[in-house]
Amino acid sequence: MSTYDYDLFVIGGGSGGVRSARLAASMGKRVAIAEEYRFGGTCVIRGCVPKKLFVYASQFHEHFEDAAGFGWTVGESRFDWQKLVAAKDQEIARLEGLYRKGLDNAGAEIIESRAELTGPHSIRLTKTGREVTAERIVIAVGGAPNPHEALPGHELCISSNEAFHLDTLPRSIVIAGGGYIAVEFANIFHGLGVETTLIYRGREILSRFDQDLRRGLHQAMEAKGIRILLTDVIEEVTKTEEGLAARTKCGELLLADQVMLALGREPHTKGLGLEAAGVQVNERGAITVDAYSRTNVPHIFALGDVTDRVQLTPVAIHEAMCFIETEYKNNPTSPDHDLIATAVFSQPEIGTVGLSEEEAASRYPEIEVYRAEFRPMKATLSGRAEKMMMKLIVESAGRKVIGAHILGHDAGEMAQLLGITLKAGCTKDDFDRTMAVHPTAAEELVTMYNPSYRIKNGERI
Ligand code: NDP
């Protein structure tokens, strides 16, 4: 019997923390999990889940418009922001309850307190001052929005955290950033009727994505009425009688009710007592770990966003399951971060897995690009001017599909399934001999028989 209070102490009740605590407890380990805010973490409380609910809410005005083309007359419609926020909060509370129940049923002790390390095996619970010890410790405290403190007036701005709880829906908003959060919220607010401006420092939004997705989404967002400013940044935010004013480097003065900063998320490691435990962090404050999520202190592990590997919920959960395999099932398993399918819940949506055309062209001597752009069937009767884009990247020598990119309805759903094919190493010939499901948009993925173009040694041919 170990002399520690617990076999495992988990700091942070988000996706990675809850999964590791629940699994270890269900194996009979003595587990405690501490959370200072709410169980569920960023994903459930102020990230993926409420965001997706807001995305649904923001799409209805287009649905109402589209209905006319199918013979429907839709009466006057009105949107109530407070009602949406309340309904969302109710659902989040339900999910939080499920997270707690899962932990409880597995036999993990739930501790509602901030927890800080005081030594390699000891943790202080700040609410009561109680100090406990554990044989193993998992740090899964996630990240927080970059507050961009160098920006004068940053304290007047909101982040995605506040966007979920605004008292009133702003009439206008300026969103800074060109990543997942900026793009998703620009579409949400625009869809809810807010005059929306996106300002991004680079030449095109979504810097790490395939160029066709980036350009295609940009055009579609502008066509809807979202203003997008590129190669510009906000230099100062001040209060005005009406709301806020954001002055940009290129000399624009953007007036809006709210300014939202979506400039990346930082590991939440400040004040965690990592020095006392001897745990090393990198220059961004992220905990450095080996291939098994082990820190430089052999019995302390770190999972999810706090390690700044890939900031995605399923990745944190996967890392937690690998930790359990390695430490409690005698089956050393390192998380596989290769070929992670992902979606941006923009409007239109992005679904993507594997290499972008640009990355593939720089890695392989020759690639084939299969690309289709078409009007989705629903748009024929609705009359909505929208296009869907699908693209497969194939390395010519081995015929393997190494990238798949979709812009349009249900792109995220398709990316999940495409992820399996890429993970399995399917070739373009496997795609070609797969029968189409008709009539769907996805059938295009198995009927693009001839390459649109090739890229050989960096040259398009
Ligand atoms: P991202 O890393 O996606 O984007 C950050 C954006 O801020 C980039 O456009 C970046 O520009 C820009 N930026 C960073 N620093 C500055 C600066 N000092 N001045 C001006 N611009 C700056 O982060 P997000 O905050 O959007 O999201 C955080 C993470 O959460 C994502 O990386 C993603 O992993 C996850 N997430 C996933 C979602 C999903 O799966 N659908 C949804 C939301 C979040 P540049 O590109 O030039 O560096």
Tab-separated table of N, CA, C and O in Angstrom, residues 34-79:
chain	number	residue	atom	x	y	z
A	34	ALA	N	-9.050	17.871	-9.079
A	34	ALA	CA	-9.377	19.222	-8.609
A	34	ALA	C	-9.650	20.136	-9.788
A	34	ALA	O	-8.935	20.104	-10.787
A	35	GLU	N	-10.693	20.946	-9.635
A	35	GLU	CA	-11.037	21.917	-10.681
A	35	GLU	C	-11.442	23.209	-9.991
A	35	GLU	O	-12.256	23.198	-9.073
A	36	GLU	N	-10.885	24.342	-10.458
A	36	GLU	CA	-11.165	25.616	-9.784
A	36	GLU	C	-12.418	26.300	-10.308
A	36	GLU	O	-12.971	27.177	-9.658
A	37	TYR	N	-12.874	25.889	-11.521
A	37	TYR	CA	-14.022	26.601	-12.110
A	37	TYR	C	-15.199	25.639	-12.285
A	37	TYR	O	-15.948	25.384	-11.354
A	38	ARG	N	-15.318	25.057	-13.463
A	38	ARG	CA	-16.432	24.113	-13.687
A	38	ARG	C	-15.906	22.878	-14.407
A	38	ARG	O	-15.017	22.983	-15.263
A	39	PHE	N	-16.473	21.726	-14.099
A	39	PHE	CA	-16.033	20.501	-14.769
A	39	PHE	C	-16.505	20.487	-16.220
A	39	PHE	O	-17.610	20.924	-16.518
A	40	GLY	N	-15.637	20.014	-17.088
A	40	GLY	CA	-15.941	20.012	-18.521
A	40	GLY	C	-14.880	20.758	-19.305
A	40	GLY	O	-14.652	20.493	-20.477
A	41	GLY	N	-14.230	21.720	-18.616
A	41	GLY	CA	-13.110	22.418	-19.252
A	41	GLY	C	-13.539	23.348	-20.374
A	41	GLY	O	-14.725	23.622	-20.575
A	42	THR	N	-12.547	23.814	-21.102
A	42	THR	CA	-12.802	24.772	-22.180
A	42	THR	C	-13.826	24.220	-23.160
A	42	THR	O	-14.772	24.902	-23.539
A	43	CYS	N	-13.663	22.978	-23.568
A	43	CYS	CA	-14.517	22.403	-24.604
A	43	CYS	C	-15.993	22.501	-24.240
A	43	CYS	O	-16.808	23.009	-25.005
A	44	VAL	N	-16.330	22.063	-23.047
A	44	VAL	CA	-17.740	21.990	-22.661
A	44	VAL	C	-18.256	23.337	-22.147
A	44	VAL	O	-19.366	23.750	-22.472
A	45	ILE	N	-17.444	24.013	-21.363
A	45	ILE	CA	-17.953	25.205	-20.675
A	45	ILE	C	-17.873	26.459	-21.546
A	45	ILE	O	-18.785	27.274	-21.571
A	46	ARG	N	-16.740	26.662	-22.233
A	46	ARG	CA	-16.628	27.895	-23.026
A	46	ARG	C	-15.810	27.687	-24.287
A	46	ARG	O	-14.892	28.429	-24.587
A	47	GLY	N	-16.136	26.612	-24.971
A	47	GLY	CA	-15.412	26.315	-26.214
A	47	GLY	C	-16.294	25.586	-27.197
A	47	GLY	O	-17.399	26.021	-27.522
A	48	CYS	N	-15.816	24.429	-27.620
A	48	CYS	CA	-16.445	23.674	-28.717
A	48	CYS	C	-17.966	23.559	-28.614
A	48	CYS	O	-18.683	23.822	-29.581
A	49	VAL	N	-18.457	23.145	-27.432
A	49	VAL	CA	-19.885	22.825	-27.332
A	49	VAL	C	-20.764	24.081	-27.422
A	49	VAL	O	-21.610	24.182	-28.317
A	50	PRO	N	-20.564	25.083	-26.532
A	50	PRO	CA	-21.413	26.278	-26.672
A	50	PRO	C	-21.203	26.970	-28.022
A	50	PRO	O	-22.153	27.519	-28.583
A	51	LYS	N	-19.969	26.901	-28.533
A	51	LYS	CA	-19.718	27.504	-29.851
A	51	LYS	C	-20.603	26.868	-30.919
A	51	LYS	O	-21.243	27.543	-31.725
A	52	LYS	N	-20.643	25.530	-30.918
A	52	LYS	CA	-21.429	24.839	-31.951
A	52	LYS	C	-22.923	25.179	-31.797
A	52	LYS	O	-23.626	25.351	-32.792
A	53	LEU	N	-23.376	25.311	-30.560
A	53	LEU	CA	-24.781	25.700	-30.357
A	53	LEU	C	-25.026	27.095	-30.933
A	53	LEU	O	-26.056	27.350	-31.563
A	54	PHE	N	-24.062	27.982	-30.744
A	54	PHE	CA	-24.186	29.338	-31.307
A	54	PHE	C	-24.142	29.287	-32.837
A	54	PHE	O	-24.811	30.057	-33.516
A	55	VAL	N	-23.320	28.391	-33.378
A	55	VAL	CA	-23.256	28.259	-34.849
A	55	VAL	C	-24.636	27.881	-35.372
A	55	VAL	O	-25.150	28.485	-36.313
A	56	TYR	N	-25.268	26.885	-34.733
A	56	TYR	CA	-26.615	26.490	-35.177
A	56	TYR	C	-27.553	27.701	-35.134
A	56	TYR	O	-28.298	27.961	-36.077
A	57	ALA	N	-27.498	28.426	-34.019
A	57	ALA	CA	-28.402	29.583	-33.861
A	57	ALA	C	-28.197	30.585	-34.987
A	57	ALA	O	-29.154	31.155	-35.511
A	58	SER	N	-26.943	30.758	-35.372
A	58	SER	CA	-26.632	31.809	-36.354
A	58	SER	C	-27.002	31.411	-37.777
A	58	SER	O	-26.948	32.236	-38.681
A	59	GLN	N	-27.366	30.145	-37.986
A	59	GLN	CA	-27.650	29.698	-39.352
A	59	GLN	C	-29.130	29.831	-39.730
A	59	GLN	O	-29.479	29.692	-40.895
A	60	PHE	N	-29.965	30.081	-38.720
A	60	PHE	CA	-31.404	30.029	-39.007
A	60	PHE	C	-31.887	31.087	-39.983
A	60	PHE	O	-32.770	30.826	-40.789
A	61	HIS	N	-31.272	32.273	-39.942
A	61	HIS	CA	-31.807	33.302	-40.846
A	61	HIS	C	-31.614	32.882	-42.295
A	61	HIS	O	-32.481	33.120	-43.136
A	62	GLU	N	-30.530	32.160	-42.586
A	62	GLU	CA	-30.344	31.664	-43.969
A	62	GLU	C	-31.344	30.545	-44.258
A	62	GLU	O	-31.865	30.447	-45.361
A	63	HIS	N	-31.596	29.705	-43.271
A	63	HIS	CA	-32.591	28.637	-43.476
A	63	HIS	C	-33.957	29.247	-43.810
A	63	HIS	O	-34.656	28.772	-44.703
A	64	PHE	N	-34.326	30.304	-43.063
A	64	PHE	CA	-35.634	30.948	-43.316
A	64	PHE	C	-35.671	31.491	-44.745
A	64	PHE	O	-36.667	31.341	-45.450
A	65	GLU	N	-34.574	32.123	-45.157
A	65	GLU	CA	-34.529	32.689	-46.517
A	65	GLU	C	-34.613	31.578	-47.563
A	65	GLU	O	-35.331	31.670	-48.551
A	66	ASP	N	-33.846	30.507	-47.324
A	66	ASP	CA	-33.787	29.407	-48.298
A	66	ASP	C	-35.137	28.716	-48.454
A	66	ASP	O	-35.453	28.166	-49.515
A	67	ALA	N	-35.933	28.735	-47.383
A	67	ALA	CA	-37.206	28.007	-47.405
A	67	ALA	C	-38.113	28.475	-48.544
A	67	ALA	O	-38.853	27.670	-49.124
A	68	ALA	N	-38.025	29.738	-48.883
A	68	ALA	CA	-38.907	30.297	-49.910
A	68	ALA	C	-38.762	29.545	-51.236
A	68	ALA	O	-39.757	29.272	-51.915
A	69	GLY	N	-37.543	29.170	-51.580
A	69	GLY	CA	-37.292	28.466	-52.839
A	69	GLY	C	-37.932	27.085	-52.874
A	69	GLY	O	-38.072	26.474	-53.935
A	70	PHE	N	-38.309	26.581	-51.698
A	70	PHE	CA	-38.924	25.248	-51.621
A	70	PHE	C	-40.425	25.357	-51.343
A	70	PHE	O	-41.059	24.393	-50.922
A	71	GLY	N	-40.971	26.533	-51.557
A	71	GLY	CA	-42.415	26.707	-51.458
A	71	GLY	C	-42.932	27.187	-50.119
A	71	GLY	O	-44.128	27.357	-49.944
A	72	TRP	N	-42.040	27.394	-49.176
A	72	TRP	CA	-42.496	27.799	-47.843
A	72	TRP	C	-42.595	29.319	-47.729
A	72	TRP	O	-41.754	30.034	-48.253
A	73	THR	N	-43.608	29.743	-47.013
A	73	THR	CA	-43.655	31.145	-46.618
A	73	THR	C	-43.417	31.163	-45.121
A	73	THR	O	-44.180	30.570	-44.357
A	74	VAL	N	-42.322	31.784	-44.747
A	74	VAL	CA	-41.991	31.817	-43.321
A	74	VAL	C	-42.401	33.185	-42.791
A	74	VAL	O	-42.069	34.212	-43.382
A	75	GLY	N	-43.089	33.185	-41.671
A	75	GLY	CA	-43.557	34.448	-41.093
A	75	GLY	C	-42.413	35.291	-40.565
A	75	GLY	O	-41.243	34.922	-40.682
A	76	GLU	N	-42.775	36.369	-39.952
A	76	GLU	CA	-41.767	37.283	-39.406
A	76	GLU	C	-40.915	36.539	-38.376
A	76	GLU	O	-41.442	35.794	-37.549
A	77	SER	N	-39.601	36.713	-38.444
A	77	SER	CA	-38.744	36.012	-37.477
A	77	SER	C	-38.019	37.050	-36.616
A	77	SER	O	-37.718	38.150	-37.066
A	78	ARG	N	-37.765	36.674	-35.386
A	78	ARG	CA	-37.094	37.568	-34.449
A	78	ARG	C	-36.116	36.748	-33.625
A	78	ARG	O	-36.377	35.564	-33.359
A	79	PHE	N	-35.009	37.338	-33.275
A	79	PHE	CA	-34.018	36.593	-32.511
A	79	PHE	C	-33.874	37.183	-31.113
A	79	PHE	O	-33.819	38.398	-30.943
